[in-house]
Short mmCIF file of C-alpha atoms in Angstrom, two decimals:
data_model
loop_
_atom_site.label_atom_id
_atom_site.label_comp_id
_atom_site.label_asym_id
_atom_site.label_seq_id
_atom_site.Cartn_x
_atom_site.Cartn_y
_atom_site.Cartn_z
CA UNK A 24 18.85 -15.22 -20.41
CA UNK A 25 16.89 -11.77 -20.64
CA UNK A 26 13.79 -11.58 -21.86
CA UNK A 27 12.34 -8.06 -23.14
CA UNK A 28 8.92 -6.72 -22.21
CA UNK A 29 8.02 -5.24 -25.41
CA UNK A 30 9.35 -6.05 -28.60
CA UNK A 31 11.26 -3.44 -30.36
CA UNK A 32 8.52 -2.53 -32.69
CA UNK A 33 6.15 -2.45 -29.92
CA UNK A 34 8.29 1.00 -28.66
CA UNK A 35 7.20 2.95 -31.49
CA UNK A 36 3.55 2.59 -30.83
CA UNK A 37 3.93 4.36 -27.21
CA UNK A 38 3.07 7.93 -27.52
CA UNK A 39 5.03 10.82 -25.15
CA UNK A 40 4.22 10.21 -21.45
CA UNK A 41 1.17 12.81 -20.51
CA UNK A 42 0.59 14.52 -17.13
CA UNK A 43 -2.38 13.52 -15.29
CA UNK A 44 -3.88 16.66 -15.13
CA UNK A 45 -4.54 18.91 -18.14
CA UNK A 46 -3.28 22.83 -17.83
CA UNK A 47 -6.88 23.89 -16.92
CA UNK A 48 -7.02 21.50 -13.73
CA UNK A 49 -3.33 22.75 -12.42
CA UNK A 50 -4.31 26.16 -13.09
CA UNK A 51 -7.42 25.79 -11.24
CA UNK A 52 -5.59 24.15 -8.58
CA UNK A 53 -3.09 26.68 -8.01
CA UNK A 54 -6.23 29.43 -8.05
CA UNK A 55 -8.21 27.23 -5.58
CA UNK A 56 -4.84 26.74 -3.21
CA UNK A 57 -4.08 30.37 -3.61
CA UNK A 58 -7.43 31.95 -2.35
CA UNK A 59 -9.16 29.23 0.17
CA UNK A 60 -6.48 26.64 0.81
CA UNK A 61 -5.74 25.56 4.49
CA UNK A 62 -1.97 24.40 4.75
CA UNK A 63 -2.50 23.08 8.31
CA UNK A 64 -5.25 21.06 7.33
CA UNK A 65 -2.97 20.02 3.99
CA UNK A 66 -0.36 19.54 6.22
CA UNK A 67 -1.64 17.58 9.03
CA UNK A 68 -3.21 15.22 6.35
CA UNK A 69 -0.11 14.42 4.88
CA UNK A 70 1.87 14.18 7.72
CA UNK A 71 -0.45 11.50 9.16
CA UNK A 72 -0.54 9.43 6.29
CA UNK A 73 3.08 9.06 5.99
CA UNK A 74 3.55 8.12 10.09
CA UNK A 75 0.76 5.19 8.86
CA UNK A 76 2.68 4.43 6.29
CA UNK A 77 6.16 4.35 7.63
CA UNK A 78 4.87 2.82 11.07
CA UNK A 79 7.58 0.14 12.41
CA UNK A 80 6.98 -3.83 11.36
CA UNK A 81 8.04 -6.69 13.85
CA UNK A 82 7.67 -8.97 10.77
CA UNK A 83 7.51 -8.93 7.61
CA UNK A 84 3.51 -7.63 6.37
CA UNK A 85 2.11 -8.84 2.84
CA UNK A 86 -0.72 -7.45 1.41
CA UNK A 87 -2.40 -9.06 -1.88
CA UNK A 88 -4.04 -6.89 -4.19
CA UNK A 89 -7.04 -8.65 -6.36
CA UNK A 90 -10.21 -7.64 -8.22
CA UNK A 91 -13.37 -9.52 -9.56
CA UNK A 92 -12.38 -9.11 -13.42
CA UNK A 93 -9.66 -8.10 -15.70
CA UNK A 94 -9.02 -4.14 -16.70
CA UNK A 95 -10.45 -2.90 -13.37
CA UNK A 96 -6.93 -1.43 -12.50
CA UNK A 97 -5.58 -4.24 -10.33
CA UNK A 98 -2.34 -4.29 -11.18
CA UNK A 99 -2.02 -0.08 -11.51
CA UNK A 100 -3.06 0.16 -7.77
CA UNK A 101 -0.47 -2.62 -6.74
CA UNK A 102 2.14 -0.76 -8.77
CA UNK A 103 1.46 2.70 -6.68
CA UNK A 104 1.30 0.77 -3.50
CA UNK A 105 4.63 -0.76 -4.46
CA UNK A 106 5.79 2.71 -5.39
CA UNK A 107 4.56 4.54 -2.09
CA UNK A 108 5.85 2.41 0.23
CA UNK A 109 8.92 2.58 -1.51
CA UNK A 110 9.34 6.08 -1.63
CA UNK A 111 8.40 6.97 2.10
CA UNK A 112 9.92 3.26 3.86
CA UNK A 113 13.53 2.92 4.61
CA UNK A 114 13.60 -0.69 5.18
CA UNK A 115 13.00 -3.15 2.26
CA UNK A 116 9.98 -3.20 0.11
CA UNK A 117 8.94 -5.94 -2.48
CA UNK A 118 6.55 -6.35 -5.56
CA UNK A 119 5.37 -9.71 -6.46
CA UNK A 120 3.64 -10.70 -9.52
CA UNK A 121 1.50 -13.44 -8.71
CA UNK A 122 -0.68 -12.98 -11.75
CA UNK A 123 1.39 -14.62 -14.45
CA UNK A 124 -0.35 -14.97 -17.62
CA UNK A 125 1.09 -11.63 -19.24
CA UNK A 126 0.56 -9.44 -16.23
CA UNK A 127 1.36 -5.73 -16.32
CA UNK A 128 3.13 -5.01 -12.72
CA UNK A 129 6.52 -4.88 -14.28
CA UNK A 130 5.35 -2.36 -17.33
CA UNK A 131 3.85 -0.60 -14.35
CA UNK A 132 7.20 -0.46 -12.67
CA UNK A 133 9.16 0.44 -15.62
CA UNK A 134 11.16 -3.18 -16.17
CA UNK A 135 12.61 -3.61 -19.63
CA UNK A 136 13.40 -7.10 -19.39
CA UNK A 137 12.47 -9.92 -17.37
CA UNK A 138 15.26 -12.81 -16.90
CA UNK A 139 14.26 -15.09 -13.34
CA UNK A 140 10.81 -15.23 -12.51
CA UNK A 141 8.63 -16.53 -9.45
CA UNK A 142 8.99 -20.29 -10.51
CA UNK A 143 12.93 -19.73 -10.97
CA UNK A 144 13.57 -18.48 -7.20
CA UNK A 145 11.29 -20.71 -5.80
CA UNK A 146 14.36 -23.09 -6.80
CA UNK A 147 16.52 -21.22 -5.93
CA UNK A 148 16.10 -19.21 -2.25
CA UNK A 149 17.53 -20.90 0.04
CA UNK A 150 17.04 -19.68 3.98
CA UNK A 151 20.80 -19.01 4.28
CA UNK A 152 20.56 -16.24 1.37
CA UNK A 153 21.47 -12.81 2.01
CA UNK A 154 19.29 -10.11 1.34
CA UNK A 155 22.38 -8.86 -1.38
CA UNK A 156 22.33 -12.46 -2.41
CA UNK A 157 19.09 -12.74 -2.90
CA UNK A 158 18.46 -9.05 -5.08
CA UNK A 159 20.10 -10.34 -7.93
CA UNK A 160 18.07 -12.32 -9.45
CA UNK A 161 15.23 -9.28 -8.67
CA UNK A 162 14.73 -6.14 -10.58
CA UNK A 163 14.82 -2.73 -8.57
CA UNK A 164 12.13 -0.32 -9.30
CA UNK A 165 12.16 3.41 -8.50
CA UNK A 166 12.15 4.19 -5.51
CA UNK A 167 14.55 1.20 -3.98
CA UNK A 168 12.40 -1.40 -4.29
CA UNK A 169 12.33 -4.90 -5.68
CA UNK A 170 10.08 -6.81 -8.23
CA UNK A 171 9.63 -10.22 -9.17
CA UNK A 172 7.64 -10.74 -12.33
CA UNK A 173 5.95 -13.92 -12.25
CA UNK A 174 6.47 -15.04 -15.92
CA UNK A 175 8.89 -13.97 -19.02
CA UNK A 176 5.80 -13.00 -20.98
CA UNK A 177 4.53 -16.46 -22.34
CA UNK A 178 1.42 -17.45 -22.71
CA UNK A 179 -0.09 -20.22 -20.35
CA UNK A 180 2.70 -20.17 -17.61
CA UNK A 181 1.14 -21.02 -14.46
CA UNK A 182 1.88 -20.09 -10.97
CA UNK A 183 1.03 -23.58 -9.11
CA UNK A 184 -0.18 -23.01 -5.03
CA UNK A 185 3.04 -24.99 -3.90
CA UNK A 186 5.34 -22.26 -5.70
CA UNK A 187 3.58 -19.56 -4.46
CA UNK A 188 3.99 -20.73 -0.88
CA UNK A 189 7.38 -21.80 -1.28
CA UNK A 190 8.58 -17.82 -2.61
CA UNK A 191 6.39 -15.93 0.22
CA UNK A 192 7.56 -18.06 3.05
CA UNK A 193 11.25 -17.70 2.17
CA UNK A 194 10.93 -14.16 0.99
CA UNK A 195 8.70 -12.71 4.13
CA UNK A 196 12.04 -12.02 6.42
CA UNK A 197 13.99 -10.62 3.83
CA UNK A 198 11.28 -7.57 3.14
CA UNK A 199 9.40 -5.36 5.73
CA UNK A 200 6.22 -4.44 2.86
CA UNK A 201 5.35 -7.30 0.28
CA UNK A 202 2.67 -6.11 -2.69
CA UNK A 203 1.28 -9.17 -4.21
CA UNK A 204 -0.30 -8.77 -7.93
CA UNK A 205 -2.69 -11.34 -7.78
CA UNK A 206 -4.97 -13.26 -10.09
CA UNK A 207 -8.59 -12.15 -10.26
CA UNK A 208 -10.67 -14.22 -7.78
CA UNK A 209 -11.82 -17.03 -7.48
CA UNK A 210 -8.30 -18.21 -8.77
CA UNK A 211 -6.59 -20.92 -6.16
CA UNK A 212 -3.88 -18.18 -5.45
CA UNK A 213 -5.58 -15.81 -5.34
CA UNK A 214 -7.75 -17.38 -2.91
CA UNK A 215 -4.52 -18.59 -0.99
CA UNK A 216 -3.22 -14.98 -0.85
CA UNK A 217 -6.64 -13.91 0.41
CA UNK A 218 -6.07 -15.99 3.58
CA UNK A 219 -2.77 -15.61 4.07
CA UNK A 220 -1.52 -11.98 4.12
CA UNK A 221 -1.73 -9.47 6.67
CA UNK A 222 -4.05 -7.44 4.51
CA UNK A 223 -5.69 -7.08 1.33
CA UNK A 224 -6.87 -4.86 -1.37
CA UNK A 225 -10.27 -5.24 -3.62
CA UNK A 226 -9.96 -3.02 -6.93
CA UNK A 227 -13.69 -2.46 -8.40
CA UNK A 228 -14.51 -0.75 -11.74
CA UNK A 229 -16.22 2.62 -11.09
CA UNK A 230 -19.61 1.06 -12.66
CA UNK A 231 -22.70 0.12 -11.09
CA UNK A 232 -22.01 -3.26 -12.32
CA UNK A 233 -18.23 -3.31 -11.02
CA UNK A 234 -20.03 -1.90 -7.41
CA UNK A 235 -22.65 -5.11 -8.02
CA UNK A 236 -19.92 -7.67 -8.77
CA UNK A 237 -17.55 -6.30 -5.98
CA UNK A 238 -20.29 -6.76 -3.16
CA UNK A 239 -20.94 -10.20 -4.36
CA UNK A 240 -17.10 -11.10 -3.52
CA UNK A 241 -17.09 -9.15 -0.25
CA UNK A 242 -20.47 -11.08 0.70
CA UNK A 243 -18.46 -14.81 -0.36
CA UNK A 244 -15.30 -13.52 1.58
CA UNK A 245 -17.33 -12.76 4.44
CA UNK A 246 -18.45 -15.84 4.51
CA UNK A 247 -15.28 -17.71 3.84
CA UNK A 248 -13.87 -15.99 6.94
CA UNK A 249 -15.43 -13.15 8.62
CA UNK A 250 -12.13 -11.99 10.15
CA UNK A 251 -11.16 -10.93 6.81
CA UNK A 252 -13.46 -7.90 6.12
CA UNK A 253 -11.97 -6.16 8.92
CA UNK A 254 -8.53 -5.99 6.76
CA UNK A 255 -9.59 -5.35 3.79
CA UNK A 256 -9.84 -2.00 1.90
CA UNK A 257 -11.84 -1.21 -1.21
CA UNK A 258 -10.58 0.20 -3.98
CA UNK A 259 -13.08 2.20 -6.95
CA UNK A 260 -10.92 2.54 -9.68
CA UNK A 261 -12.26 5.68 -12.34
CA UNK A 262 -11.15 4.33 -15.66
CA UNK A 263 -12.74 7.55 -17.02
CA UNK A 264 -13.03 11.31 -16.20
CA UNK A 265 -16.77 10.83 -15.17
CA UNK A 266 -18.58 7.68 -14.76
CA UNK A 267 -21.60 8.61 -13.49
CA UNK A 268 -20.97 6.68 -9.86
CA UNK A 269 -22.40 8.02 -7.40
CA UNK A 270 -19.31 7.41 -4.48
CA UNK A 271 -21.49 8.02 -1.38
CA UNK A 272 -23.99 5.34 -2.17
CA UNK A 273 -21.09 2.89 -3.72
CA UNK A 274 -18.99 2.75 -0.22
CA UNK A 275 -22.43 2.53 2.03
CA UNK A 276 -22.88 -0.44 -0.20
CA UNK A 277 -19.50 -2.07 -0.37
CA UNK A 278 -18.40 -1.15 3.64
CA UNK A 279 -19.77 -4.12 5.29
CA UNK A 280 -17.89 -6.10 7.72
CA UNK A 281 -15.36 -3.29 9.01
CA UNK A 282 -13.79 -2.91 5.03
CA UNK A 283 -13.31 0.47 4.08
CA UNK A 284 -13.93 2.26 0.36
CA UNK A 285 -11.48 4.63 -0.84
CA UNK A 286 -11.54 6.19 -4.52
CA UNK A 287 -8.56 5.97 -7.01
CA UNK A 288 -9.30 9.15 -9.20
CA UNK A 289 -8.73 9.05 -13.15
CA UNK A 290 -5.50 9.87 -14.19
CA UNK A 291 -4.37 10.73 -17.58
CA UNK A 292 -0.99 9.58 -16.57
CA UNK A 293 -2.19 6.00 -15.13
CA UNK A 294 -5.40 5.62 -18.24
CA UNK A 295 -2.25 5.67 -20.27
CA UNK A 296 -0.37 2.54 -19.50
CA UNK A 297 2.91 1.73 -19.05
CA UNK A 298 5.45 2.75 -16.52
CA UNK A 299 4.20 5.17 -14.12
CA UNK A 300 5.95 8.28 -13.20
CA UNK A 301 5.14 9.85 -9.93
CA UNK A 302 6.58 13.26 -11.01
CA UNK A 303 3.72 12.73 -14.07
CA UNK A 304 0.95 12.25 -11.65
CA UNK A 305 -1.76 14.44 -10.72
CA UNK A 306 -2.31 15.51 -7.13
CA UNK A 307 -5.58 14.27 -6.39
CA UNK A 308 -4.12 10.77 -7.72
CA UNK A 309 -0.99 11.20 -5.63
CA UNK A 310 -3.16 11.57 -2.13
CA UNK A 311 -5.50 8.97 -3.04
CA UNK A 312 -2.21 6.89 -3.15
CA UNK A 313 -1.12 8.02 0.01
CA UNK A 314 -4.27 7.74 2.01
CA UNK A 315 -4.74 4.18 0.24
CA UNK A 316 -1.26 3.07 0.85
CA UNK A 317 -1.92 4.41 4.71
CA UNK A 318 -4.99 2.54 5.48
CA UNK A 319 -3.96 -0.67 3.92
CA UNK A 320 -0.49 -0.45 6.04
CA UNK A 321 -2.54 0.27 9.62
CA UNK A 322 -4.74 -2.54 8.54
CA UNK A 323 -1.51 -5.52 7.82
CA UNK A 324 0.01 -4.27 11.21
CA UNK A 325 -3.37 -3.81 14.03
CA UNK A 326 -5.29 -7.32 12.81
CA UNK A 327 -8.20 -5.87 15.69
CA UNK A 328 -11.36 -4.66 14.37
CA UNK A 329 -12.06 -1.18 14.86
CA UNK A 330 -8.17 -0.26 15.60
CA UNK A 331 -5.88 1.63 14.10
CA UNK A 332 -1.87 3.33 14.33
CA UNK A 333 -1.77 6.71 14.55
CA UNK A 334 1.19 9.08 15.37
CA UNK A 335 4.71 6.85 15.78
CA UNK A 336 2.39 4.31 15.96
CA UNK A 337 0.46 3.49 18.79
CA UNK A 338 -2.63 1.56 18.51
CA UNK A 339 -5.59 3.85 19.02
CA UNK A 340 -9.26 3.01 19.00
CA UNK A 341 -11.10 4.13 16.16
CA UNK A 342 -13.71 6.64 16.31
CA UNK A 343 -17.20 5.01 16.68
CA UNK A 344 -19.14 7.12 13.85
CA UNK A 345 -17.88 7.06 10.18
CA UNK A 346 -16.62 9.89 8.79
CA UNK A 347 -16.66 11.38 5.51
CA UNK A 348 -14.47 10.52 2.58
CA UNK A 349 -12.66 13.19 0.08
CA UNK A 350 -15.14 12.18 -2.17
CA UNK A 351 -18.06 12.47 0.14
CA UNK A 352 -18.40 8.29 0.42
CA UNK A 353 -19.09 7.55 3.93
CA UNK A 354 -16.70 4.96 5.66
CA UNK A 355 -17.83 2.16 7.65
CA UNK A 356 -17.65 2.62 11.41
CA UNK A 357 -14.26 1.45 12.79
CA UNK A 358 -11.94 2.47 9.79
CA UNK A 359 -9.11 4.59 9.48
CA UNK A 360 -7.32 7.00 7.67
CA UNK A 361 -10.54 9.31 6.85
CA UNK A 362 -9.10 12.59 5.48
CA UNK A 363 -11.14 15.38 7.74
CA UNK A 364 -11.26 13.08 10.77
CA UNK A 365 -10.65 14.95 14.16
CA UNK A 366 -7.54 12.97 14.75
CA UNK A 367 -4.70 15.61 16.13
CA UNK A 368 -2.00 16.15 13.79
CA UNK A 369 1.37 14.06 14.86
CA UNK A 370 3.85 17.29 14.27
CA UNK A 371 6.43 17.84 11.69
CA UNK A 372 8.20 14.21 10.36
CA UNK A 373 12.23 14.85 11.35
CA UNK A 374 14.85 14.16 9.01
CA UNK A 375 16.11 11.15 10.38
CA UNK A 376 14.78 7.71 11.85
CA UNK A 377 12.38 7.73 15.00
CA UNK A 378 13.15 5.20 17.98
CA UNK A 379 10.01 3.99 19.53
CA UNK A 380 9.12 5.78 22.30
CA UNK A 381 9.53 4.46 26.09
CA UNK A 382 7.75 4.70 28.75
CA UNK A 383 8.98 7.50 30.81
CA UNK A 384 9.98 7.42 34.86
CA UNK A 385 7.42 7.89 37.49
CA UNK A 386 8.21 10.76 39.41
CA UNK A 387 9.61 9.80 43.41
CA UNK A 388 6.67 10.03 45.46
CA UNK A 389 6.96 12.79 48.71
CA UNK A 390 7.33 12.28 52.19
CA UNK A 391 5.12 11.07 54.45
CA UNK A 392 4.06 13.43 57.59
CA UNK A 393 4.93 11.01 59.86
CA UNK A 394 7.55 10.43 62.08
CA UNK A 395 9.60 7.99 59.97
CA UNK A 396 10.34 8.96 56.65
CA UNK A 397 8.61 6.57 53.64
CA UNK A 398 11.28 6.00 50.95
CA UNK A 399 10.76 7.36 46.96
CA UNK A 400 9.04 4.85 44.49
CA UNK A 401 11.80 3.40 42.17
CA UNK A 402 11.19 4.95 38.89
CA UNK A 403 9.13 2.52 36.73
CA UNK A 404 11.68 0.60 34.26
CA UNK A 405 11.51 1.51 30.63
CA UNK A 406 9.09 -0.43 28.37
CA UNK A 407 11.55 -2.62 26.13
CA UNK A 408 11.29 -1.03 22.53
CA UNK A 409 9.59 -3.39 19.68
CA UNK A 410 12.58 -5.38 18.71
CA UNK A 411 12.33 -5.75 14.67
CA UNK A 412 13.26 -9.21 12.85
CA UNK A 413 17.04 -9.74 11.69
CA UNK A 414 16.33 -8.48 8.17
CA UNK A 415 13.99 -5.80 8.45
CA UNK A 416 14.26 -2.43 10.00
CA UNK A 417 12.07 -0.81 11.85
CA UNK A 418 13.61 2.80 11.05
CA UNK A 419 11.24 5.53 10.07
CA UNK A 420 13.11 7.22 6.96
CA UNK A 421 12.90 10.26 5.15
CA UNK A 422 10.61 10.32 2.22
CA UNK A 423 12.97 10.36 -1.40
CA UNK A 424 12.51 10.45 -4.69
CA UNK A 425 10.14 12.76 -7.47
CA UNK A 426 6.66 13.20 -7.20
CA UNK A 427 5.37 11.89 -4.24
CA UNK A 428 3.80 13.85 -1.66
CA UNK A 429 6.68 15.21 1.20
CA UNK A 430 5.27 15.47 4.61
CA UNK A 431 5.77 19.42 4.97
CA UNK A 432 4.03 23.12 3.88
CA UNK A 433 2.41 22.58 0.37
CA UNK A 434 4.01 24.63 -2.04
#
């Protein structure tokens, strides 16, 4: 049986969905681009985050997305990670709510109703399920992804460590990109998803106290497992249009350990609530997404310190200085992703899906001067291309669907 999200009363208090910028910041923006843009630069930046993004998987990656309170914007970033990996990945991506107790990934998401939930499937799944078997008792989100809430809305359901365990196992080779809404931390799953996944995400209020806090869980994690750091990225969250924060100073303090810090700008759109519409959001919230959604993605597939994917992606080693952020917040050495790092643009993204590239022949080598005649070296075999699990492809695909960022010219 169905269960709605909102009661119908509860519609009526929802005011028209606003734009995240107001007319004076797109009108400034469309001065600013018009007199001292750079398209190549706007280009290239794009064009790199989206081969991060839609780099090829041998497995299936999950990434868990926490914070160190409630209201910092945890769920709101997993929803746009869910919704960017959506919109540029061709293979299957998944959003799990592992946060229960009235979370707010499937308002995020735009679900009306809720009717099987994490505990439900955990029943369920079974490891001969098909993918199409196993999507109907999920709930697509824009974008051609898949959610499963964690609870019908009650109060005090709870999401025990054996469940969770039992749905990621059985769900990881059914979906390239899994986004994990967790609890705040120190909760058991969220500790369990800290450990477990390929990568993670730390949302922190844009406060001084939120930057305090944050760097108290980085310092524990750190010394939970130091391996850890090195995958995790840093998200400061504005809840308002200026808090004071002074960015630079927040990500010297929060990059320790090889994490990076990346700013999520305020939105009008996302400070709103409910369901998020990328063709609503501003730009500056739009690349944030991207370049979040990039570094978190080269993070879950090169586990090496100080590594990163860069063009159809190739592991590359990092640069050894940090660079600057779009925000001016210096990154820690080893990360990636840094809009303005001196990283060459990977070309134009084509239409359709990109093989992996092999390794080409060696050329035949020339005759010796002497008398008897030394025979061409054999051309060098092609490398065997990255063979993908049975259920998830390893296709780059073309980026669909309103409002996000396409990899070509700005308009």
């Amino acid at each position: 049986m169905s269960v709605p999200l909102l009661p119908p009363e509860a519609e009526a208090l929802r005011g028209k969905p606003r734009h995240g910028e107001n007319v004076v910041q797109r009108a400034g923006r469309v001065v600013r681009r018009a007199i001292a843009s750079s398209p190549a630069a706007e280009t290239a930046a794009v064009t790199e985050a989206a081969y991060a993004i839609q780099q090829p998987v041998t497995s299936g990656r999950q990434i868990s997305v926490s914070s160190i309170r409630g209201g910092a914007g945890k769920s709101t970033v997993a929803a746009l990670l869910a919704l960017t990996y959506a919109h540029y990945r061709s293979d299957p991506v998944l959003a799990v709510e592992a946060d229960p107790a009235l979370g707010t990934l499937p308002h995020r998401l735009g679900a009306r109703e809720v009717r099987w939930s994490g505990s439900d499937l955990a029943q369920i799944v079974d490891p001969a399920m098909l993918i199409t078997d196993l999507t109907g008792y999920l709930l697509p989100f824009p974008g051609g992804g898949w959610l499963l809430p964690g609870s019908q809305g009650a109060i005090g359901t709870r999401l025990d460590i054996e469940t969770y365990r039992v749905v990621m196992t059985s769900l990881r080779r059914y979906f390239a990109t899994t986004v994990v809404d967790c609890e705040t931390l120190p909760a058991e799953v969220a500790r369990t998803a800290l450990v477990t996944t390929q990568a993670r995400v730390l949302v922190s209020p844009a406060t001084p106290e939120g930057v305090v806090a944050t760097r108290a869980v980085l310092d524990w994690v750190g010394g939970v497992h130091p391996g850890i750091l090195p995958t995790t990225v840093v998200v400061v969250s504005h809840a308002a249009p200026d808090t004071g924060l002074d960015l630079r100073r927040a990500a010297e303090h929060l990059g320790i350990g090889g994490a990076v810090v990346l700013p999520l700008p305020y939105d009008r759109h996302l400070a709103a609530g409910g369901a998020i519409r990328t063709d609503l959001l501003g730009e500056r919230t739009l690349q944030a997404a991207a370049r979040i959604a990039a570094e978190v993605m080269n993070r879950a597939v090169s586990r090496t310190p100080g590594r990163r994917r860069t063009g159809a992606g190739a592991p590359t080693a990092a640069p050894g200085t940090s660079a600057p952020t779009s925000s001016g917040a210096s990154a820690s050495p080893g990360t990636s992703m840094t809009p303005g790092a001196p990283t060459p643009p990977p070309g134009p993204m084509p239409p359709t899906a990109r093989p992996v590239p092999t390794a080409r022949p060696a050329p035949a080598a020339p005759p010796a001067p002497a008398a008897l005649p030394v025979p061409s070296v054999p051309p060098v075999p092609s490398a065997p291309p990255v063979l993908p699990s049975p259920a998830v492809s390893t296709a780059y695909g073309s980026p669909s669907g309103p409002g996000m960022p396409a990899p070509g010219p700005p308009r």
